[in-house]
PDB file of N, CA and C in Angstrom:
ATOM      1  N   UNK K   1       0.822  -1.189   0.000  1.00  0.00           N
ATOM      2  CA  UNK K   1       0.000   0.000   0.000  1.00  0.00           C
ATOM      3  C   UNK K   1       0.866   1.252   0.000  1.00  0.00           C
ATOM      4  N   UNK K   2       1.999   1.204   0.595  1.00  0.00           N
ATOM      5  CA  UNK K   2       2.845   2.389   0.737  1.00  0.00           C
ATOM      6  C   UNK K   2       3.107   3.068  -0.610  1.00  0.00           C
ATOM      7  N   UNK K   3       3.410   2.276  -1.649  1.00  0.00           N
ATOM      8  CA  UNK K   3       3.703   2.847  -2.956  1.00  0.00           C
ATOM      9  C   UNK K   3       2.517   3.630  -3.490  1.00  0.00           C
ATOM     10  N   UNK K   4       1.324   3.044  -3.420  1.00  0.00           N
ATOM     11  CA  UNK K   4       0.144   3.702  -3.948  1.00  0.00           C
ATOM     12  C   UNK K   4      -0.152   4.991  -3.202  1.00  0.00           C
ATOM     13  N   UNK K   5      -0.054   4.957  -1.879  1.00  0.00           N
ATOM     14  CA  UNK K   5      -0.324   6.145  -1.068  1.00  0.00           C
ATOM     15  C   UNK K   5       0.631   7.265  -1.443  1.00  0.00           C
ATOM     16  N   UNK K   6       1.913   6.964  -1.515  1.00  0.00           N
ATOM     17  CA  UNK K   6       2.897   7.987  -1.867  1.00  0.00           C
ATOM     18  C   UNK K   6       2.693   8.504  -3.284  1.00  0.00           C
ATOM     19  N   UNK K   7       2.354   7.621  -4.206  1.00  0.00           N
ATOM     20  CA  UNK K   7       2.109   8.032  -5.592  1.00  0.00           C
ATOM     21  C   UNK K   7       0.936   9.005  -5.658  1.00  0.00           C
ATOM     22  N   UNK K   8      -0.156   8.664  -4.994  1.00  0.00           N
ATOM     23  CA  UNK K   8      -1.320   9.551  -4.992  1.00  0.00           C
ATOM     24  C   UNK K   8      -0.993  10.881  -4.301  1.00  0.00           C
ATOM     25  N   UNK K   9      -0.321  10.835  -3.168  1.00  0.00           N
ATOM     26  CA  UNK K   9       0.024  12.074  -2.457  1.00  0.00           C
ATOM     27  C   UNK K   9       0.876  12.985  -3.324  1.00  0.00           C
ATOM     28  N   UNK K  10       1.882  12.424  -3.998  1.00  0.00           N
ATOM     29  CA  UNK K  10       2.755  13.216  -4.866  1.00  0.00           C
ATOM     30  C   UNK K  10       1.963  13.825  -6.031  1.00  0.00           C
ATOM     31  N   UNK K  11       1.113  13.029  -6.634  1.00  0.00           N
ATOM     32  CA  UNK K  11       0.334  13.518  -7.779  1.00  0.00           C
ATOM     33  C   UNK K  11      -0.619  14.634  -7.346  1.00  0.00           C
ATOM     34  N   UNK K  12      -1.325  14.418  -6.239  1.00  0.00           N
ATOM     35  CA  UNK K  12      -2.263  15.434  -5.763  1.00  0.00           C
ATOM     36  C   UNK K  12      -1.530  16.708  -5.370  1.00  0.00           C
ATOM     37  N   UNK K  13      -0.372  16.559  -4.752  1.00  0.00           N
ATOM     38  CA  UNK K  13       0.421  17.723  -4.371  1.00  0.00           C
ATOM     39  C   UNK K  13       0.872  18.501  -5.606  1.00  0.00           C
ATOM     40  N   UNK K  14       1.296  17.787  -6.652  1.00  0.00           N
ATOM     41  CA  UNK K  14       1.742  18.456  -7.880  1.00  0.00           C
ATOM     42  C   UNK K  14       0.595  19.185  -8.570  1.00  0.00           C
ATOM     43  N   UNK K  15      -0.637  18.743  -8.313  1.00  0.00           N
ATOM     44  CA  UNK K  15      -1.816  19.412  -8.869  1.00  0.00           C
ATOM     45  C   UNK K  15      -2.300  20.557  -7.979  1.00  0.00           C
ATOM     46  N   UNK K  16      -1.638  20.732  -6.829  1.00  0.00           N
ATOM     47  CA  UNK K  16      -2.037  21.780  -5.895  1.00  0.00           C
ATOM     48  C   UNK K  16      -3.153  21.358  -4.964  1.00  0.00           C
ATOM     49  N   UNK K  17      -3.440  20.070  -4.909  1.00  0.00           N
ATOM     50  CA  UNK K  17      -4.522  19.550  -4.069  1.00  0.00           C
ATOM     51  C   UNK K  17      -3.966  19.105  -2.722  1.00  0.00           C
ATOM     52  N   UNK K  18      -3.349  20.004  -1.998  1.00  0.00           N
ATOM     53  CA  UNK K  18      -2.676  19.673  -0.742  1.00  0.00           C
ATOM     54  C   UNK K  18      -3.644  19.262   0.375  1.00  0.00           C
ATOM     55  N   UNK K  19      -4.910  19.629   0.247  1.00  0.00           N
ATOM     56  CA  UNK K  19      -5.881  19.286   1.293  1.00  0.00           C
ATOM     57  C   UNK K  19      -6.492  17.895   1.106  1.00  0.00           C
ATOM     58  N   UNK K  20      -6.146  17.214   0.004  1.00  0.00           N
ATOM     59  CA  UNK K  20      -6.673  15.866  -0.234  1.00  0.00           C
ATOM     60  C   UNK K  20      -5.913  14.883   0.650  1.00  0.00           C
ATOM     61  N   UNK K  21      -6.652  14.110   1.440  1.00  0.00           N
ATOM     62  CA  UNK K  21      -6.039  13.110   2.314  1.00  0.00           C
ATOM     63  C   UNK K  21      -6.086  11.745   1.655  1.00  0.00           C
ATOM     64  N   UNK K  22      -4.975  11.035   1.722  1.00  0.00           N
ATOM     65  CA  UNK K  22      -4.870   9.694   1.170  1.00  0.00           C
ATOM     66  C   UNK K  22      -4.422   8.775   2.291  1.00  0.00           C
ATOM     67  N   UNK K  23      -5.117   7.654   2.458  1.00  0.00           N
ATOM     68  CA  UNK K  23      -4.722   6.722   3.503  1.00  0.00           C
ATOM     69  C   UNK K  23      -5.561   5.469   3.494  1.00  0.00           C
ATOM     70  N   UNK K  24      -5.270   4.602   4.439  1.00  0.00           N
ATOM     71  CA  UNK K  24      -6.013   3.348   4.559  1.00  0.00           C
ATOM     72  C   UNK K  24      -7.317   3.594   5.299  1.00  0.00           C
ATOM     73  N   UNK K  25      -8.173   2.600   5.290  1.00  0.00           N
ATOM     74  CA  UNK K  25      -9.451   2.680   5.998  1.00  0.00           C
ATOM     75  C   UNK K  25      -9.211   3.026   7.467  1.00  0.00           C
ATOM     76  N   UNK K  26      -8.195   2.432   8.065  1.00  0.00           N
ATOM     77  CA  UNK K  26      -7.898   2.663   9.487  1.00  0.00           C
ATOM     78  C   UNK K  26      -7.634   4.137   9.782  1.00  0.00           C
ATOM     79  N   UNK K  27      -7.026   4.838   8.855  1.00  0.00           N
ATOM     80  CA  UNK K  27      -6.689   6.245   9.063  1.00  0.00           C
ATOM     81  C   UNK K  27      -7.909   7.155   9.031  1.00  0.00           C
ATOM     82  N   UNK K  28      -9.036   6.641   8.551  1.00  0.00           N
ATOM     83  CA  UNK K  28     -10.243   7.457   8.462  1.00  0.00           C
ATOM     84  C   UNK K  28     -11.291   7.076   9.502  1.00  0.00           C
ATOM     85  N   UNK K  29     -10.915   6.182  10.422  1.00  0.00           N
ATOM     86  CA  UNK K  29     -11.812   5.801  11.506  1.00  0.00           C
ATOM     87  C   UNK K  29     -12.172   7.053  12.317  1.00  0.00           C
ATOM     88  N   UNK K  30     -13.455   7.296  12.499  1.00  0.00           N
ATOM     89  CA  UNK K  30     -13.900   8.430  13.292  1.00  0.00           C
ATOM     90  C   UNK K  30     -13.911   9.761  12.546  1.00  0.00           C
ATOM     91  N   UNK K  31     -13.534   9.773  11.288  1.00  0.00           N
ATOM     92  CA  UNK K  31     -13.523  11.009  10.494  1.00  0.00           C
ATOM     93  C   UNK K  31     -14.612  10.945   9.449  1.00  0.00           C
ATOM     94  N   UNK K  32     -15.095  12.103   9.034  1.00  0.00           N
ATOM     95  CA  UNK K  32     -16.007  12.208   7.901  1.00  0.00           C
ATOM     96  C   UNK K  32     -15.411  13.183   6.897  1.00  0.00           C
ATOM     97  N   UNK K  33     -15.654  12.927   5.643  1.00  0.00           N
ATOM     98  CA  UNK K  33     -15.185  13.793   4.570  1.00  0.00           C
ATOM     99  C   UNK K  33     -16.351  14.045   3.624  1.00  0.00           C
ATOM    100  N   UNK K  34     -16.328  15.181   2.958  1.00  0.00           N
ATOM    101  CA  UNK K  34     -17.393  15.502   2.012  1.00  0.00           C
ATOM    102  C   UNK K  34     -17.453  14.453   0.898  1.00  0.00           C
ATOM    103  N   UNK K  35     -16.290  14.127   0.340  1.00  0.00           N
ATOM    104  CA  UNK K  35     -16.190  13.140  -0.732  1.00  0.00           C
ATOM    105  C   UNK K  35     -15.158  12.095  -0.332  1.00  0.00           C
ATOM    106  N   UNK K  36     -15.487  10.833  -0.572  1.00  0.00           N
ATOM    107  CA  UNK K  36     -14.554   9.737  -0.310  1.00  0.00           C
ATOM    108  C   UNK K  36     -14.458   8.885  -1.573  1.00  0.00           C
ATOM    109  N   UNK K  37     -13.220   8.595  -1.963  1.00  0.00           N
ATOM    110  CA  UNK K  37     -12.971   7.683  -3.077  1.00  0.00           C
ATOM    111  C   UNK K  37     -12.278   6.462  -2.496  1.00  0.00           C
ATOM    112  N   UNK K  38     -12.870   5.294  -2.716  1.00  0.00           N
ATOM    113  CA  UNK K  38     -12.303   4.046  -2.211  1.00  0.00           C
ATOM    114  C   UNK K  38     -11.756   3.258  -3.390  1.00  0.00           C
ATOM    115  N   UNK K  39     -10.490   2.894  -3.301  1.00  0.00           N
ATOM    116  CA  UNK K  39      -9.906   1.987  -4.282  1.00  0.00           C
ATOM    117  C   UNK K  39      -9.771   0.639  -3.601  1.00  0.00           C
ATOM    118  N   UNK K  40     -10.468  -0.358  -4.119  1.00  0.00           N
ATOM    119  CA  UNK K  40     -10.448  -1.666  -3.478  1.00  0.00           C
ATOM    120  C   UNK K  40      -9.214  -2.479  -3.834  1.00  0.00           C
ATOM    121  N   UNK K  41      -8.471  -2.069  -4.812  1.00  0.00           N
ATOM    122  CA  UNK K  41      -7.191  -2.643  -5.236  1.00  0.00           C
ATOM    123  C   UNK K  41      -7.148  -4.166  -5.283  1.00  0.00           C
ATOM    124  N   UNK K  42      -8.278  -4.789  -5.493  1.00  0.00           N
ATOM    125  CA  UNK K  42      -8.329  -6.242  -5.646  1.00  0.00           C
ATOM    126  C   UNK K  42      -9.058  -6.553  -6.941  1.00  0.00           C
ATOM    127  N   UNK K  43      -8.570  -7.532  -7.645  1.00  0.00           N
ATOM    128  CA  UNK K  43      -9.250  -7.954  -8.862  1.00  0.00           C
ATOM    129  C   UNK K  43      -8.847  -9.383  -9.178  1.00  0.00           C
ATOM    130  N   UNK K  44      -9.688 -10.043  -9.918  1.00  0.00           N
ATOM    131  CA  UNK K  44      -9.406 -11.408 -10.337  1.00  0.00           C
ATOM    132  C   UNK K  44     -10.110 -11.648 -11.655  1.00  0.00           C
ATOM    133  N   UNK K  45      -9.438 -12.330 -12.549  1.00  0.00           N
ATOM    134  CA  UNK K  45     -10.071 -12.630 -13.826  1.00  0.00           C
ATOM    135  C   UNK K  45     -10.950 -13.870 -13.717  1.00  0.00           C
ATOM    136  N   UNK K  46     -10.870 -14.572 -12.606  1.00  0.00           N
ATOM    137  CA  UNK K  46     -11.675 -15.770 -12.410  1.00  0.00           C
ATOM    138  C   UNK K  46     -13.002 -15.393 -11.775  1.00  0.00           C
ATOM    139  N   UNK K  47     -14.069 -16.040 -12.194  1.00  0.00           N
ATOM    140  CA  UNK K  47     -15.383 -15.750 -11.615  1.00  0.00           C
ATOM    141  C   UNK K  47     -15.840 -16.891 -10.720  1.00  0.00           C
ATOM    142  N   UNK K  48     -14.903 -17.554 -10.081  1.00  0.00           N
ATOM    143  CA  UNK K  48     -15.191 -18.674  -9.203  1.00  0.00           C
ATOM    144  C   UNK K  48     -15.602 -18.155  -7.821  1.00  0.00           C
ATOM    145  N   UNK K  49     -16.833 -18.416  -7.372  1.00  0.00           N
ATOM    146  CA  UNK K  49     -17.284 -17.925  -6.074  1.00  0.00           C
ATOM    147  C   UNK K  49     -16.439 -18.420  -4.905  1.00  0.00           C
ATOM    148  N   UNK K  50     -15.753 -19.535  -5.064  1.00  0.00           N
ATOM    149  CA  UNK K  50     -14.918 -20.043  -3.982  1.00  0.00           C
ATOM    150  C   UNK K  50     -13.663 -19.202  -3.794  1.00  0.00           C
ATOM    151  N   UNK K  51     -13.431 -18.240  -4.668  1.00  0.00           N
ATOM    152  CA  UNK K  51     -12.265 -17.359  -4.573  1.00  0.00           C
ATOM    153  C   UNK K  51     -12.466 -16.269  -3.533  1.00  0.00           C
ATOM    154  N   UNK K  52     -13.558 -16.295  -2.772  1.00  0.00           N
ATOM    155  CA  UNK K  52     -13.846 -15.238  -1.810  1.00  0.00           C
ATOM    156  C   UNK K  52     -12.673 -14.989  -0.873  1.00  0.00           C
ATOM    157  N   UNK K  53     -11.969 -16.047  -0.477  1.00  0.00           N
ATOM    158  CA  UNK K  53     -10.850 -15.884   0.449  1.00  0.00           C
ATOM    159  C   UNK K  53      -9.750 -15.010  -0.122  1.00  0.00           C
ATOM    160  N   UNK K  54      -9.652 -14.894  -1.428  1.00  0.00           N
ATOM    161  CA  UNK K  54      -8.624 -14.057  -2.043  1.00  0.00           C
ATOM    162  C   UNK K  54      -8.927 -12.567  -1.910  1.00  0.00           C
ATOM    163  N   UNK K  55     -10.082 -12.218  -1.369  1.00  0.00           N
ATOM    164  CA  UNK K  55     -10.454 -10.815  -1.226  1.00  0.00           C
ATOM    165  C   UNK K  55      -9.781 -10.144  -0.029  1.00  0.00           C
ATOM    166  N   UNK K  56      -9.187 -10.915   0.851  1.00  0.00           N
ATOM    167  CA  UNK K  56      -8.431 -10.361   1.975  1.00  0.00           C
ATOM    168  C   UNK K  56      -9.223  -9.372   2.808  1.00  0.00           C
ATOM    169  N   UNK K  57      -8.655  -8.167   3.003  1.00  0.00           N
ATOM    170  CA  UNK K  57      -9.268  -7.159   3.870  1.00  0.00           C
ATOM    171  C   UNK K  57     -10.662  -6.737   3.421  1.00  0.00           C
ATOM    172  N   UNK K  58     -10.992  -6.962   2.177  1.00  0.00           N
ATOM    173  CA  UNK K  58     -12.292  -6.527   1.663  1.00  0.00           C
ATOM    174  C   UNK K  58     -13.455  -7.291   2.280  1.00  0.00           C
ATOM    175  N   UNK K  59     -13.187  -8.428   2.907  1.00  0.00           N
ATOM    176  CA  UNK K  59     -14.262  -9.231   3.494  1.00  0.00           C
ATOM    177  C   UNK K  59     -14.481  -8.918   4.969  1.00  0.00           C
ATOM    178  N   UNK K  60     -13.793  -7.915   5.505  1.00  0.00           N
ATOM    179  CA  UNK K  60     -13.954  -7.551   6.910  1.00  0.00           C
ATOM    180  C   UNK K  60     -15.137  -6.576   7.023  1.00  0.00           C
ATOM    181  N   UNK K  61     -16.251  -7.026   7.644  1.00  0.00           N
ATOM    182  CA  UNK K  61     -17.444  -6.164   7.730  1.00  0.00           C
ATOM    183  C   UNK K  61     -17.199  -4.849   8.461  1.00  0.00           C
ATOM    184  N   UNK K  62     -16.334  -4.837   9.460  1.00  0.00           N
ATOM    185  CA  UNK K  62     -16.054  -3.595  10.199  1.00  0.00           C
ATOM    186  C   UNK K  62     -15.317  -2.596   9.307  1.00  0.00           C
ATOM    187  N   UNK K  63     -14.347  -3.072   8.539  1.00  0.00           N
ATOM    188  CA  UNK K  63     -13.625  -2.176   7.635  1.00  0.00           C
ATOM    189  C   UNK K  63     -14.534  -1.699   6.508  1.00  0.00           C
ATOM    190  N   UNK K  64     -15.407  -2.576   6.032  1.00  0.00           N
ATOM    191  CA  UNK K  64     -16.387  -2.179   5.022  1.00  0.00           C
ATOM    192  C   UNK K  64     -17.243  -1.043   5.567  1.00  0.00           C
ATOM    193  N   UNK K  65     -17.744  -1.202   6.776  1.00  0.00           N
ATOM    194  CA  UNK K  65     -18.597  -0.186   7.398  1.00  0.00           C
ATOM    195  C   UNK K  65     -17.873   1.149   7.518  1.00  0.00           C
ATOM    196  N   UNK K  66     -16.643   1.127   7.984  1.00  0.00           N
ATOM    197  CA  UNK K  66     -15.868   2.366   8.111  1.00  0.00           C
ATOM    198  C   UNK K  66     -15.685   2.992   6.731  1.00  0.00           C
ATOM    199  N   UNK K  67     -15.319   2.179   5.753  1.00  0.00           N
ATOM    200  CA  UNK K  67     -15.026   2.702   4.411  1.00  0.00           C
ATOM    201  C   UNK K  67     -16.235   3.381   3.782  1.00  0.00           C
ATOM    202  N   UNK K  68     -17.391   2.759   3.858  1.00  0.00           N
ATOM    203  CA  UNK K  68     -18.548   3.286   3.125  1.00  0.00           C
ATOM    204  C   UNK K  68     -19.370   4.299   3.911  1.00  0.00           C
ATOM    205  N   UNK K  69     -19.027   4.543   5.164  1.00  0.00           N
ATOM    206  CA  UNK K  69     -19.796   5.516   5.954  1.00  0.00           C
ATOM    207  C   UNK K  69     -19.022   6.790   6.264  1.00  0.00           C
ATOM    208  N   UNK K  70     -17.897   7.017   5.631  1.00  0.00           N
ATOM    209  CA  UNK K  70     -17.095   8.224   5.896  1.00  0.00           C
ATOM    210  C   UNK K  70     -17.530   9.410   5.052  1.00  0.00           C
ATOM    211  N   UNK K  71     -18.210   9.168   3.939  1.00  0.00           N
ATOM    212  CA  UNK K  71     -18.577  10.248   3.012  1.00  0.00           C
ATOM    213  C   UNK K  71     -19.867  10.928   3.455  1.00  0.00           C
ATOM    214  N   UNK K  72     -19.851  12.272   3.474  1.00  0.00           N
ATOM    215  CA  UNK K  72     -21.061  13.031   3.799  1.00  0.00           C
ATOM    216  C   UNK K  72     -21.911  13.280   2.554  1.00  0.00           C
ATOM    217  N   UNK K  73     -21.287  13.394   1.385  1.00  0.00           N
ATOM    218  CA  UNK K  73     -22.047  13.753   0.186  1.00  0.00           C
ATOM    219  C   UNK K  73     -21.860  12.789  -0.977  1.00  0.00           C
ATOM    220  N   UNK K  74     -20.647  12.283  -1.190  1.00  0.00           N
ATOM    221  CA  UNK K  74     -20.385  11.464  -2.370  1.00  0.00           C
ATOM    222  C   UNK K  74     -19.400  10.356  -2.034  1.00  0.00           C
ATOM    223  N   UNK K  75     -19.777   9.132  -2.361  1.00  0.00           N
ATOM    224  CA  UNK K  75     -18.906   7.974  -2.207  1.00  0.00           C
ATOM    225  C   UNK K  75     -18.645   7.396  -3.589  1.00  0.00           C
ATOM    226  N   UNK K  76     -17.367   7.269  -3.930  1.00  0.00           N
ATOM    227  CA  UNK K  76     -16.975   6.664  -5.202  1.00  0.00           C
ATOM    228  C   UNK K  76     -16.155   5.422  -4.877  1.00  0.00           C
ATOM    229  N   UNK K  77     -16.572   4.285  -5.420  1.00  0.00           N
ATOM    230  CA  UNK K  77     -15.834   3.036  -5.223  1.00  0.00           C
ATOM    231  C   UNK K  77     -15.258   2.627  -6.561  1.00  0.00           C
ATOM    232  N   UNK K  78     -13.946   2.418  -6.591  1.00  0.00           N
ATOM    233  CA  UNK K  78     -13.265   1.955  -7.796  1.00  0.00           C
ATOM    234  C   UNK K  78     -12.860   0.514  -7.543  1.00  0.00           C
ATOM    235  N   UNK K  79     -13.322  -0.376  -8.401  1.00  0.00           N
ATOM    236  CA  UNK K  79     -12.972  -1.778  -8.223  1.00  0.00           C
ATOM    237  C   UNK K  79     -13.664  -2.652  -9.233  1.00  0.00           C
ATOM    238  N   UNK K  80     -13.413  -3.922  -9.122  1.00  0.00           N
ATOM    239  CA  UNK K  80     -14.002  -4.906 -10.008  1.00  0.00           C
ATOM    240  C   UNK K  80     -15.284  -5.424  -9.356  1.00  0.00           C
ATOM    241  N   UNK K  81     -16.455  -5.038  -9.860  1.00  0.00           N
ATOM    242  CA  UNK K  81     -17.704  -5.430  -9.218  1.00  0.00           C
ATOM    243  C   UNK K  81     -17.944  -6.936  -9.201  1.00  0.00           C
ATOM    244  N   UNK K  82     -17.445  -7.638 -10.196  1.00  0.00           N
ATOM    245  CA  UNK K  82     -17.607  -9.097 -10.205  1.00  0.00           C
ATOM    246  C   UNK K  82     -16.815  -9.729  -9.063  1.00  0.00           C
ATOM    247  N   UNK K  83     -15.647  -9.190  -8.782  1.00  0.00           N
ATOM    248  CA  UNK K  83     -14.838  -9.679  -7.666  1.00  0.00           C
ATOM    249  C   UNK K  83     -15.465  -9.267  -6.344  1.00  0.00           C
ATOM    250  N   UNK K  84     -15.836  -8.000  -6.218  1.00  0.00           N
ATOM    251  CA  UNK K  84     -16.398  -7.501  -4.959  1.00  0.00           C
ATOM    252  C   UNK K  84     -17.714  -8.180  -4.601  1.00  0.00           C
ATOM    253  N   UNK K  85     -18.493  -8.536  -5.602  1.00  0.00           N
ATOM    254  CA  UNK K  85     -19.814  -9.124  -5.331  1.00  0.00           C
ATOM    255  C   UNK K  85     -19.725 -10.489  -4.655  1.00  0.00           C
ATOM    256  N   UNK K  86     -18.547 -11.070  -4.571  1.00  0.00           N
ATOM    257  CA  UNK K  86     -18.378 -12.344  -3.867  1.00  0.00           C
ATOM    258  C   UNK K  86     -18.547 -12.195  -2.364  1.00  0.00           C
ATOM    259  N   UNK K  87     -18.400 -10.960  -1.879  1.00  0.00           N
ATOM    260  CA  UNK K  87     -18.586 -10.694  -0.447  1.00  0.00           C
ATOM    261  C   UNK K  87     -20.007 -10.186  -0.221  1.00  0.00           C
ATOM    262  N   UNK K  88     -20.640 -10.640   0.852  1.00  0.00           N
ATOM    263  CA  UNK K  88     -22.037 -10.292   1.134  1.00  0.00           C
ATOM    264  C   UNK K  88     -22.242  -8.785   1.255  1.00  0.00           C
ATOM    265  N   UNK K  89     -21.412  -8.097   2.017  1.00  0.00           N
ATOM    266  CA  UNK K  89     -21.589  -6.647   2.223  1.00  0.00           C
ATOM    267  C   UNK K  89     -21.398  -5.875   0.923  1.00  0.00           C
ATOM    268  N   UNK K  90     -20.326  -6.170   0.208  1.00  0.00           N
ATOM    269  CA  UNK K  90     -20.074  -5.477  -1.054  1.00  0.00           C
ATOM    270  C   UNK K  90     -21.163  -5.791  -2.059  1.00  0.00           C
ATOM    271  N   UNK K  91     -21.633  -7.041  -2.076  1.00  0.00           N
ATOM    272  CA  UNK K  91     -22.693  -7.425  -3.008  1.00  0.00           C
ATOM    273  C   UNK K  91     -23.960  -6.612  -2.735  1.00  0.00           C
ATOM    274  N   UNK K  92     -24.293  -6.425  -1.465  1.00  0.00           N
ATOM    275  CA  UNK K  92     -25.481  -5.630  -1.127  1.00  0.00           C
ATOM    276  C   UNK K  92     -25.311  -4.184  -1.583  1.00  0.00           C
ATOM    277  N   UNK K  93     -24.145  -3.613  -1.383  1.00  0.00           N
ATOM    278  CA  UNK K  93     -23.899  -2.234  -1.828  1.00  0.00           C
ATOM    279  C   UNK K  93     -23.975  -2.142  -3.351  1.00  0.00           C
ATOM    280  N   UNK K  94     -23.345  -3.080  -4.034  1.00  0.00           N
ATOM    281  CA  UNK K  94     -23.360  -3.068  -5.498  1.00  0.00           C
ATOM    282  C   UNK K  94     -24.777  -3.259  -6.036  1.00  0.00           C
ATOM    283  N   UNK K  95     -25.546  -4.127  -5.418  1.00  0.00           N
ATOM    284  CA  UNK K  95     -26.934  -4.337  -5.836  1.00  0.00           C
ATOM    285  C   UNK K  95     -27.740  -3.066  -5.643  1.00  0.00           C
ATOM    286  N   UNK K  96     -27.553  -2.398  -4.507  1.00  0.00           N
ATOM    287  CA  UNK K  96     -28.236  -1.126  -4.234  1.00  0.00           C
ATOM    288  C   UNK K  96     -27.868  -0.095  -5.305  1.00  0.00           C
ATOM    289  N   UNK K  97     -26.584   0.004  -5.617  1.00  0.00           N
ATOM    290  CA  UNK K  97     -26.133   0.966  -6.634  1.00  0.00           C
ATOM    291  C   UNK K  97     -26.730   0.640  -7.996  1.00  0.00           C
ATOM    292  N   UNK K  98     -26.767  -0.638  -8.332  1.00  0.00           N
ATOM    293  CA  UNK K  98     -27.330  -1.050  -9.612  1.00  0.00           C
ATOM    294  C   UNK K  98     -28.826  -0.730  -9.677  1.00  0.00           C
ATOM    295  N   UNK K  99     -29.553  -1.003  -8.592  1.00  0.00           N
ATOM    296  CA  UNK K  99     -30.990  -0.741  -8.561  1.00  0.00           C
ATOM    297  C   UNK K  99     -31.303   0.753  -8.641  1.00  0.00           C
ATOM    298  N   UNK K 100     -30.371   1.588  -8.209  1.00  0.00           N
ATOM    299  CA  UNK K 100     -30.575   3.032  -8.207  1.00  0.00           C
ATOM    300  C   UNK K 100     -29.794   3.742  -9.306  1.00  0.00           C
ATOM    301  N   UNK K 101     -29.366   2.985 -10.289  1.00  0.00           N
ATOM    302  CA  UNK K 101     -28.652   3.526 -11.454  1.00  0.00           C
ATOM    303  C   UNK K 101     -27.488   4.431 -11.066  1.00  0.00           C
ATOM    304  N   UNK K 102     -26.743   4.011 -10.053  1.00  0.00           N
ATOM    305  CA  UNK K 102     -25.603   4.823  -9.622  1.00  0.00           C
ATOM    306  C   UNK K 102     -24.283   4.095  -9.820  1.00  0.00           C
ATOM    307  N   UNK K 103     -24.259   3.144 -10.744  1.00  0.00           N
ATOM    308  CA  UNK K 103     -23.015   2.446 -11.041  1.00  0.00           C
ATOM    309  C   UNK K 103     -22.617   2.702 -12.489  1.00  0.00           C
ATOM    310  N   UNK K 104     -21.322   2.610 -12.714  1.00  0.00           N
ATOM    311  CA  UNK K 104     -20.783   2.771 -14.055  1.00  0.00           C
ATOM    312  C   UNK K 104     -19.926   1.546 -14.334  1.00  0.00           C
ATOM    313  N   UNK K 105     -20.050   0.974 -15.505  1.00  0.00           N
ATOM    314  CA  UNK K 105     -19.281  -0.214 -15.854  1.00  0.00           C
ATOM    315  C   UNK K 105     -20.188  -1.403 -16.010  1.00  0.00           C
ATOM    316  N   UNK K 106     -19.928  -2.444 -15.260  1.00  0.00           N
ATOM    317  CA  UNK K 106     -20.707  -3.677 -15.352  1.00  0.00           C
ATOM    318  C   UNK K 106     -22.151  -3.404 -14.975  1.00  0.00           C
ATOM    319  N   UNK K 107     -23.072  -3.787 -15.843  1.00  0.00           N
ATOM    320  CA  UNK K 107     -24.476  -3.523 -15.594  1.00  0.00           C
ATOM    321  C   UNK K 107     -25.206  -4.688 -14.954  1.00  0.00           C
ATOM    322  N   UNK K 108     -24.600  -5.865 -14.980  1.00  0.00           N
ATOM    323  CA  UNK K 108     -25.245  -7.045 -14.423  1.00  0.00           C
ATOM    324  C   UNK K 108     -24.204  -7.836 -13.644  1.00  0.00           C
ATOM    325  N   UNK K 109     -24.424  -7.988 -12.336  1.00  0.00           N
ATOM    326  CA  UNK K 109     -23.460  -8.684 -11.495  1.00  0.00           C
ATOM    327  C   UNK K 109     -23.568 -10.196 -11.612  1.00  0.00           C
ATOM    328  N   UNK K 110     -24.612 -10.697 -12.212  1.00  0.00           N
ATOM    329  CA  UNK K 110     -24.812 -12.160 -12.309  1.00  0.00           C
ATOM    330  C   UNK K 110     -23.821 -12.791 -13.253  1.00  0.00           C
TER     331      UNK K 110
END
């Protein structure tokens, strides 16, 4: 994670976006932000449901809750919806987004 965090911080700083905070879910515990962008950084080309264990931290319900409840106005999730849908919490969020036409990319999680 260190490489990605530093890369984003450097890029945002070069754009003059010094107030943009970049960090892990743990760093945002107890904080709220107007806009939150979550990069799930997990993907798999296999659509095998038994691959759920490969999702690592993404299957932790407490971290999911912290991640998706920090935004006051806009939550953007970047990730592979077919991979994320293997987890119950992410699947519910993705289904909600699909039902409310608030997703871009894959239109059918089945």
